mmCIF file of C-alpha atoms in Angstrom:
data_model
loop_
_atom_site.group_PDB
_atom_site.id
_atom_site.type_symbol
_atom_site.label_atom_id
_atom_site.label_comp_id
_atom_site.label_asym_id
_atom_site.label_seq_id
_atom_site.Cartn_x
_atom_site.Cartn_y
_atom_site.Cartn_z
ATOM 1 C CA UNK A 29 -104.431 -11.212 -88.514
ATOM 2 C CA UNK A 30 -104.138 -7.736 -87.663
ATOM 3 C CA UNK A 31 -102.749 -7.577 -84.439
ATOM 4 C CA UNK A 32 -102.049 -4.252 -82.197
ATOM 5 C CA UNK A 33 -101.018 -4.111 -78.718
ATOM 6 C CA UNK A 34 -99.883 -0.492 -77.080
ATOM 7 C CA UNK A 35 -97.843 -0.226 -73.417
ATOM 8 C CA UNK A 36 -96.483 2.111 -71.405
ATOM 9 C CA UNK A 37 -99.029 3.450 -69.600
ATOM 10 C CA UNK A 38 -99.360 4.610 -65.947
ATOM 11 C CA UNK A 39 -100.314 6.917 -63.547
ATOM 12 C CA UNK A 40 -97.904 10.198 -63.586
ATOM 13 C CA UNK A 41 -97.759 13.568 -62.003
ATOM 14 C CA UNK A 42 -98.423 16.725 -63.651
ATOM 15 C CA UNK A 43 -95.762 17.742 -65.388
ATOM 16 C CA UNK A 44 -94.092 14.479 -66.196
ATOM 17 C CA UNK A 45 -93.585 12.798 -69.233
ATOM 18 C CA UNK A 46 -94.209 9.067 -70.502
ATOM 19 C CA UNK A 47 -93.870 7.317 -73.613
ATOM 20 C CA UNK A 48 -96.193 4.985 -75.358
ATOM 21 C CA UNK A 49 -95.892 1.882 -78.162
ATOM 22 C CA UNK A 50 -97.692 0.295 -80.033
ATOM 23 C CA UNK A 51 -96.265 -3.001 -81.249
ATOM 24 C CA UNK A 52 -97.865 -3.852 -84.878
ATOM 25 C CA UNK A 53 -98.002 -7.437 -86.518
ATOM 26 C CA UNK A 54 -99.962 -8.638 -89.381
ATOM 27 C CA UNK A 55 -99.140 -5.334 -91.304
ATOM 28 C CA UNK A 56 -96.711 -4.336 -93.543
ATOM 29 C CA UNK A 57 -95.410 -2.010 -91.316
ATOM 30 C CA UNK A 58 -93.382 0.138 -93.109
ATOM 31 C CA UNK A 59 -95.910 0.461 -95.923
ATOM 32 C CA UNK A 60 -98.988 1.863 -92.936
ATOM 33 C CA UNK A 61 -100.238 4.886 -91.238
ATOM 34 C CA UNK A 62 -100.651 5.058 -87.600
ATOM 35 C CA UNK A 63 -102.675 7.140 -85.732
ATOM 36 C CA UNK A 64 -103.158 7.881 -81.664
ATOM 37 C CA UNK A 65 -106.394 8.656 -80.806
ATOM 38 C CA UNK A 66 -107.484 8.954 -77.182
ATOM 39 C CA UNK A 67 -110.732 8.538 -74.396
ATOM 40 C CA UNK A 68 -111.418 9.943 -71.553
ATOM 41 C CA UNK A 69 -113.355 7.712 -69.242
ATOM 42 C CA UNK A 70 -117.175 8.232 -70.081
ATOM 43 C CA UNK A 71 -115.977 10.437 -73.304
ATOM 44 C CA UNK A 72 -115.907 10.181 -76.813
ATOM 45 C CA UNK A 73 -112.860 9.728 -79.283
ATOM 46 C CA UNK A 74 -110.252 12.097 -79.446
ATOM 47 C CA UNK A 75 -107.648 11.959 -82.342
ATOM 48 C CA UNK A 76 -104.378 13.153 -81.001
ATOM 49 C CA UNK A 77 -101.614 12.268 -83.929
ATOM 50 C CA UNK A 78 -100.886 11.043 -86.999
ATOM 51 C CA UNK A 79 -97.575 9.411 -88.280
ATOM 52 C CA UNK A 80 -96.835 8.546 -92.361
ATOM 53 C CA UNK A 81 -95.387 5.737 -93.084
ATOM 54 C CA UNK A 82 -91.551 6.965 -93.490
ATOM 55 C CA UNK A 83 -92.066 9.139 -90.472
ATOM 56 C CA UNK A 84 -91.459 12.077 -92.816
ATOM 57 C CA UNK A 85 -95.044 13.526 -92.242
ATOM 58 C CA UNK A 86 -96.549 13.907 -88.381
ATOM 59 C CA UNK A 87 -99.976 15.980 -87.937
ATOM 60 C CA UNK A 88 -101.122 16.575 -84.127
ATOM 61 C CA UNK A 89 -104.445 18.169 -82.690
ATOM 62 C CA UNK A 90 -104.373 21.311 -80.925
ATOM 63 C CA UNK A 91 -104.047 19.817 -77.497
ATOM 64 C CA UNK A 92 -100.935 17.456 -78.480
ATOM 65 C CA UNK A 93 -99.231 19.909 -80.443
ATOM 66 C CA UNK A 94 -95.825 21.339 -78.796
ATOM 67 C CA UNK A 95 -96.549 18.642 -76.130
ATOM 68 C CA UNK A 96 -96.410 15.458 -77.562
ATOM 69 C CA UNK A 97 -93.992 13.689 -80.596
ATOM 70 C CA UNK A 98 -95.136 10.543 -82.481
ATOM 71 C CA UNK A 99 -92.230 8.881 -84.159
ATOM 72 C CA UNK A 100 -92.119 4.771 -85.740
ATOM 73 C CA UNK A 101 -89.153 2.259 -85.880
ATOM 74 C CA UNK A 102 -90.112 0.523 -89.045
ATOM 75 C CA UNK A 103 -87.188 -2.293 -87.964
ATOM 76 C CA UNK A 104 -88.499 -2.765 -84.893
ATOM 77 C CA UNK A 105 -92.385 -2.571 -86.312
ATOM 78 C CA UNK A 106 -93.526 -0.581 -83.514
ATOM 79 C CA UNK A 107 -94.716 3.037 -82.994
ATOM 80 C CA UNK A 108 -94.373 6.013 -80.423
ATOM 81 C CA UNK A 109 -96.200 8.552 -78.616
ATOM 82 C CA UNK A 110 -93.747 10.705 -76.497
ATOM 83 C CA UNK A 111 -95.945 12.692 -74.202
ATOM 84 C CA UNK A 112 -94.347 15.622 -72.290
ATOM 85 C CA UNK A 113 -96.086 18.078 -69.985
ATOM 86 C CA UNK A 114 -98.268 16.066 -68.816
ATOM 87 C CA UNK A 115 -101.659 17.707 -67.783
ATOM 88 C CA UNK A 116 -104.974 16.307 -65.769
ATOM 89 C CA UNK A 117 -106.530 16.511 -69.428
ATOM 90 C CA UNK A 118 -104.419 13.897 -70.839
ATOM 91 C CA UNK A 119 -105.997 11.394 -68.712
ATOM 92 C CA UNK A 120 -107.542 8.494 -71.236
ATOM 93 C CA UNK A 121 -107.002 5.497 -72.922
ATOM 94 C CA UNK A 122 -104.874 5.871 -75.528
ATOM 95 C CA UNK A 123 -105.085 3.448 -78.869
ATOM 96 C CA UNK A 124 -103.152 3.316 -81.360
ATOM 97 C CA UNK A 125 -105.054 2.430 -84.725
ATOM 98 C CA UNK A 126 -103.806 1.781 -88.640
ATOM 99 C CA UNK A 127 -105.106 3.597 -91.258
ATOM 100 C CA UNK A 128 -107.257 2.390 -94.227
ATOM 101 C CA UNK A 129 -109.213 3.430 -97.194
ATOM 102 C CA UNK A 130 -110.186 6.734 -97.135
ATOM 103 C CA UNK A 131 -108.367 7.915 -93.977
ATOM 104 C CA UNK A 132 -110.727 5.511 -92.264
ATOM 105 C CA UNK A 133 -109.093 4.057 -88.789
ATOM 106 C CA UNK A 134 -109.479 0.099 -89.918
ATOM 107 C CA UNK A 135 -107.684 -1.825 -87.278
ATOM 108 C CA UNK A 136 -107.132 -0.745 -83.389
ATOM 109 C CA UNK A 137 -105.086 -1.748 -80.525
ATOM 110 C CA UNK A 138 -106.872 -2.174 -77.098
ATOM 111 C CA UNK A 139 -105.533 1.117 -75.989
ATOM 112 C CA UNK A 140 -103.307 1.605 -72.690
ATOM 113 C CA UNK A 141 -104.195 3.245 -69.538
ATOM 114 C CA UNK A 142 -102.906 7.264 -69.008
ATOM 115 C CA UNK A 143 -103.934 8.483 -65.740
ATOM 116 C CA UNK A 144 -102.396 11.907 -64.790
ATOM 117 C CA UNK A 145 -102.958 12.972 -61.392
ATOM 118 C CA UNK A 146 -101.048 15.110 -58.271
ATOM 119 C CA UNK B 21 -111.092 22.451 -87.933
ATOM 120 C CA UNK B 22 -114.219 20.855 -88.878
ATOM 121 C CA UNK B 23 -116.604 19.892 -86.172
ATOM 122 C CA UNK B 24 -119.077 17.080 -86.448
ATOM 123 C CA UNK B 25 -122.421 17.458 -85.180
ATOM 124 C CA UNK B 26 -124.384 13.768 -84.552
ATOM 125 C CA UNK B 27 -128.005 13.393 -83.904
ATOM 126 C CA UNK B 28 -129.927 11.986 -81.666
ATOM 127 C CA UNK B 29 -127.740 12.227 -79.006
ATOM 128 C CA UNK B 30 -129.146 8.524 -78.128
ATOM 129 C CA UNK B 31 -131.668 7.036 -80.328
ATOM 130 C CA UNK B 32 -133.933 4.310 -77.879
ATOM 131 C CA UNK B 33 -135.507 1.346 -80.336
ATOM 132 C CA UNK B 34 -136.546 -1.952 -80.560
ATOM 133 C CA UNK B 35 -134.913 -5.274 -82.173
ATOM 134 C CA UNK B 36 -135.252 -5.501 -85.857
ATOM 135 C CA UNK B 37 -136.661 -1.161 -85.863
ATOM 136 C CA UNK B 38 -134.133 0.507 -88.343
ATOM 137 C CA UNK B 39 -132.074 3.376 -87.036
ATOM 138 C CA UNK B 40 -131.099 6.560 -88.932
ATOM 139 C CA UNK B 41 -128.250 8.557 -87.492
ATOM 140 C CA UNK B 42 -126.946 11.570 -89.241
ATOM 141 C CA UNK B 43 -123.745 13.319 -88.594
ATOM 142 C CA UNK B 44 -122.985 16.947 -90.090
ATOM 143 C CA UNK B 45 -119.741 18.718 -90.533
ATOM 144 C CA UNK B 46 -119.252 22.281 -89.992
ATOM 145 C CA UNK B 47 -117.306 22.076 -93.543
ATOM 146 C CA UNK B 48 -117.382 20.469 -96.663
ATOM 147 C CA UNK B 49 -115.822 17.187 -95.742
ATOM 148 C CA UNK B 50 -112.763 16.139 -98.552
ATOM 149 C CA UNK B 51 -112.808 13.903 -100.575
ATOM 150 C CA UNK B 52 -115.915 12.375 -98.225
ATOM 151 C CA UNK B 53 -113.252 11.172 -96.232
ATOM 152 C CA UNK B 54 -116.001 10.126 -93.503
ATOM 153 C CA UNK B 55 -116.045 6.566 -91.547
ATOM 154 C CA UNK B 56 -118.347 5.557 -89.043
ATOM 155 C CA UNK B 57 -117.349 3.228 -85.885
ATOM 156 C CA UNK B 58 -119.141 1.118 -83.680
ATOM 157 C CA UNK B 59 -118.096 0.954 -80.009
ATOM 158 C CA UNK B 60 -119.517 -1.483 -77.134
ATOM 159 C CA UNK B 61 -118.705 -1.152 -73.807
ATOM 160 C CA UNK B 62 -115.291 -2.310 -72.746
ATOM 161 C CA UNK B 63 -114.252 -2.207 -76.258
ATOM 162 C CA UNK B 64 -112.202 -0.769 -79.034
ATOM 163 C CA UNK B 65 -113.750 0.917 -81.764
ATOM 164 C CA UNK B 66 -114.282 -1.230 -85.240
ATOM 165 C CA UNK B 67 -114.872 0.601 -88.352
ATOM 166 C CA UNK B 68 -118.170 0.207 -90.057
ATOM 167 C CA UNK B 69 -118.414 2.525 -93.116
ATOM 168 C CA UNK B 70 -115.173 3.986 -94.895
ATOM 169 C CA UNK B 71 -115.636 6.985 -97.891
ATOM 170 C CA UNK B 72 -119.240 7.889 -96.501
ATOM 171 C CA UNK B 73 -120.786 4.902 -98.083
ATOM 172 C CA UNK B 74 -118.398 1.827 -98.489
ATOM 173 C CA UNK B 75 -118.603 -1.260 -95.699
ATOM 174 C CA UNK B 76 -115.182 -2.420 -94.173
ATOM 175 C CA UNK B 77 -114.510 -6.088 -93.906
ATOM 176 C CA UNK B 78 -116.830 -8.732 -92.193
ATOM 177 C CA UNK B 79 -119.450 -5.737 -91.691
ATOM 178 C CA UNK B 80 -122.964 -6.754 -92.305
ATOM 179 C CA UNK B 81 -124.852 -5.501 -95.269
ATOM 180 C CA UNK B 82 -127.613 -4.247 -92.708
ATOM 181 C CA UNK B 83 -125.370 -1.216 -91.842
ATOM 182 C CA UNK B 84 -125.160 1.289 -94.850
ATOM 183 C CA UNK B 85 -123.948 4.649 -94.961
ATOM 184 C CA UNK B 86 -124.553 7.095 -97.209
ATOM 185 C CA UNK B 87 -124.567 11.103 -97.863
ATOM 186 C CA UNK B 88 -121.655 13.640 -99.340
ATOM 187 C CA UNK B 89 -120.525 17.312 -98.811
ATOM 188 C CA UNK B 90 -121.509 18.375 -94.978
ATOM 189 C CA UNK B 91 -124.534 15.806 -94.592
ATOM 190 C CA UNK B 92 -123.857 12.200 -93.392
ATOM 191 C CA UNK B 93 -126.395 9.218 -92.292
ATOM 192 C CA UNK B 94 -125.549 5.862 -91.011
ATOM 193 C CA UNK B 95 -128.121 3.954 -91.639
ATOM 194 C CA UNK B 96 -128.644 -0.291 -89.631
ATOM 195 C CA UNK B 97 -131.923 -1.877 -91.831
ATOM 196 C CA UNK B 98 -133.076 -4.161 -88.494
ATOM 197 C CA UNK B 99 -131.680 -3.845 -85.412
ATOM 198 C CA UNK B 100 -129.428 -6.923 -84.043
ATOM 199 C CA UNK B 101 -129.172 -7.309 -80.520
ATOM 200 C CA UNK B 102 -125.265 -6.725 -80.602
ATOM 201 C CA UNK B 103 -125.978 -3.866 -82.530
ATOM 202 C CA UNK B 104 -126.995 -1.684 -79.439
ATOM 203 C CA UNK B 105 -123.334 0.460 -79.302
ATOM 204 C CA UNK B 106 -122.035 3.716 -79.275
ATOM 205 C CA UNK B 107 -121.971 4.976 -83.137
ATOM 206 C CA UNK B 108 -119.092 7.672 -84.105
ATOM 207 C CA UNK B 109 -118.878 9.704 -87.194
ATOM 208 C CA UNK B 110 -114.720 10.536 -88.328
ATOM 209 C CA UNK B 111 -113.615 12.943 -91.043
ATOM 210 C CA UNK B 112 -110.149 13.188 -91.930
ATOM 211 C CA UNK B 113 -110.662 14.820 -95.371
ATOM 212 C CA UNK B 114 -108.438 17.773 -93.561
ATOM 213 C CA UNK B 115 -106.261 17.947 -90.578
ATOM 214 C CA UNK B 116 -106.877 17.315 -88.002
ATOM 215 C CA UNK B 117 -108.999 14.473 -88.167
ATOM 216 C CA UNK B 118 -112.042 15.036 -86.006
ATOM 217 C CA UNK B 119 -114.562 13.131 -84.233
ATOM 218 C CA UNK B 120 -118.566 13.641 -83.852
ATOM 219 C CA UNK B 121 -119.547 13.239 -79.945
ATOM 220 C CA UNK B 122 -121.562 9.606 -80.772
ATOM 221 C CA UNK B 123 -125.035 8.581 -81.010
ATOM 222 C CA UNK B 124 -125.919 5.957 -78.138
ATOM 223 C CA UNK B 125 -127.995 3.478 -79.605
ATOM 224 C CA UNK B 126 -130.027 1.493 -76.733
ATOM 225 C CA UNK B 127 -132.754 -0.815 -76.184
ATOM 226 C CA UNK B 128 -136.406 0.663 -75.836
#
């Protein structure tokens, strides 16, 4: 089955960077779009980026854009989220989620932990 | 961008009532690229209803969705007890994708 699992969380200072993956199995990989989307604690979903499946195309939301870089290693089946600048507003759980029919998110990972705070 | 608008903000009923929850887009939504998740507590969201009216996999036929242009419903027939969730209207007929804020569905 479907399986994704996303690391590299942790808590950071303003201002720092991290980067996330998302390790995919039970998809053709190389043949999927990947998405991040983001909570806050108490929140609702936020969609942050969006990754085709050659890498060639990448959209971001206002509030990742000049900030943050998704990129995929289709050999290595697993997909990015460099996040730079970090601000007190990028605190969440971020998932990282496959997309389906329709644009429809159909399979997500359990999301990893992004706490930014001084 | 297009904004989603969902009503009720939370929607209190009983076991086996139906529940009607509507979502509207600012815009014409593409395509009626719109999906509608289910998230518990603790949990991941899991896609119910892909293309404004088509069921995923495994979901039950008690959840239907239906609706086109900037008008959306999500509609469960009789309430399940695992079916009291968080319920979140997507678009991604244009970038960027957006979210609706949810509907909280809860026990009365």
């Amino acid at each position: 089955q479907v399986q994704l699992v996303e690391s590299g969380g942790g808590v950071v200072q303003p201002g720092t960077s991290l980067r996330l993956s998302c390790a995919a199995s039970g998809v053709t990989f190389s043949h999927s779009y990947f998405h991040w989307v983001r909570q806050a604690a108490g929140k609702g979903l936020e969609w942050v980026a969006f990754i085709s499946s050659d890498g060639h195309n990448k959209y971001y939301a206002d509030s990742a854009m000049g900030r943050f870089i998704i990129s995929r290693d289709n050999s290595k089946n697993t997909l990015y989220l460099q996040m730079n600048n970090l601000g007190l507003g990028d605190t969440a759980i971020y998932h990282c989620a496959t997309e389906g029919e329709a644009g429809s998110l159909d399979y997500w990972g359990q999301g990893t932990q992004v706490t930014v705070a001084s | 961008e297009i904004v989603l608008t969902q009503s009720p903000g939370t929607l209190s009923l009983s076991p086996g009532e139906r529940a009607t929850l509507s979502c509207r887009a600012s815009q014409r939504v593409g395509s009626n690229y719109l999906a509608w998740y289910q998230q518990k507590p603790g949990q991941s969201p899991r896609l119910l209803i892909y293309g404004a009216s088509s069921r995923a996999t495994d979901i039950p036929d008690r959840f239907s969705g239906s609706g086109s242009g900037t008008d959306f419903t999500l509609t469960i027939s009789g309430l399940e007890p695992e079916d009291f969730a968080v319920y979140y209207c997507q678009q991604y007929g244009s970038s960027p994708g957006t979210f609706g804020p949810g509907t909280k569905v809860d026990i009365k």
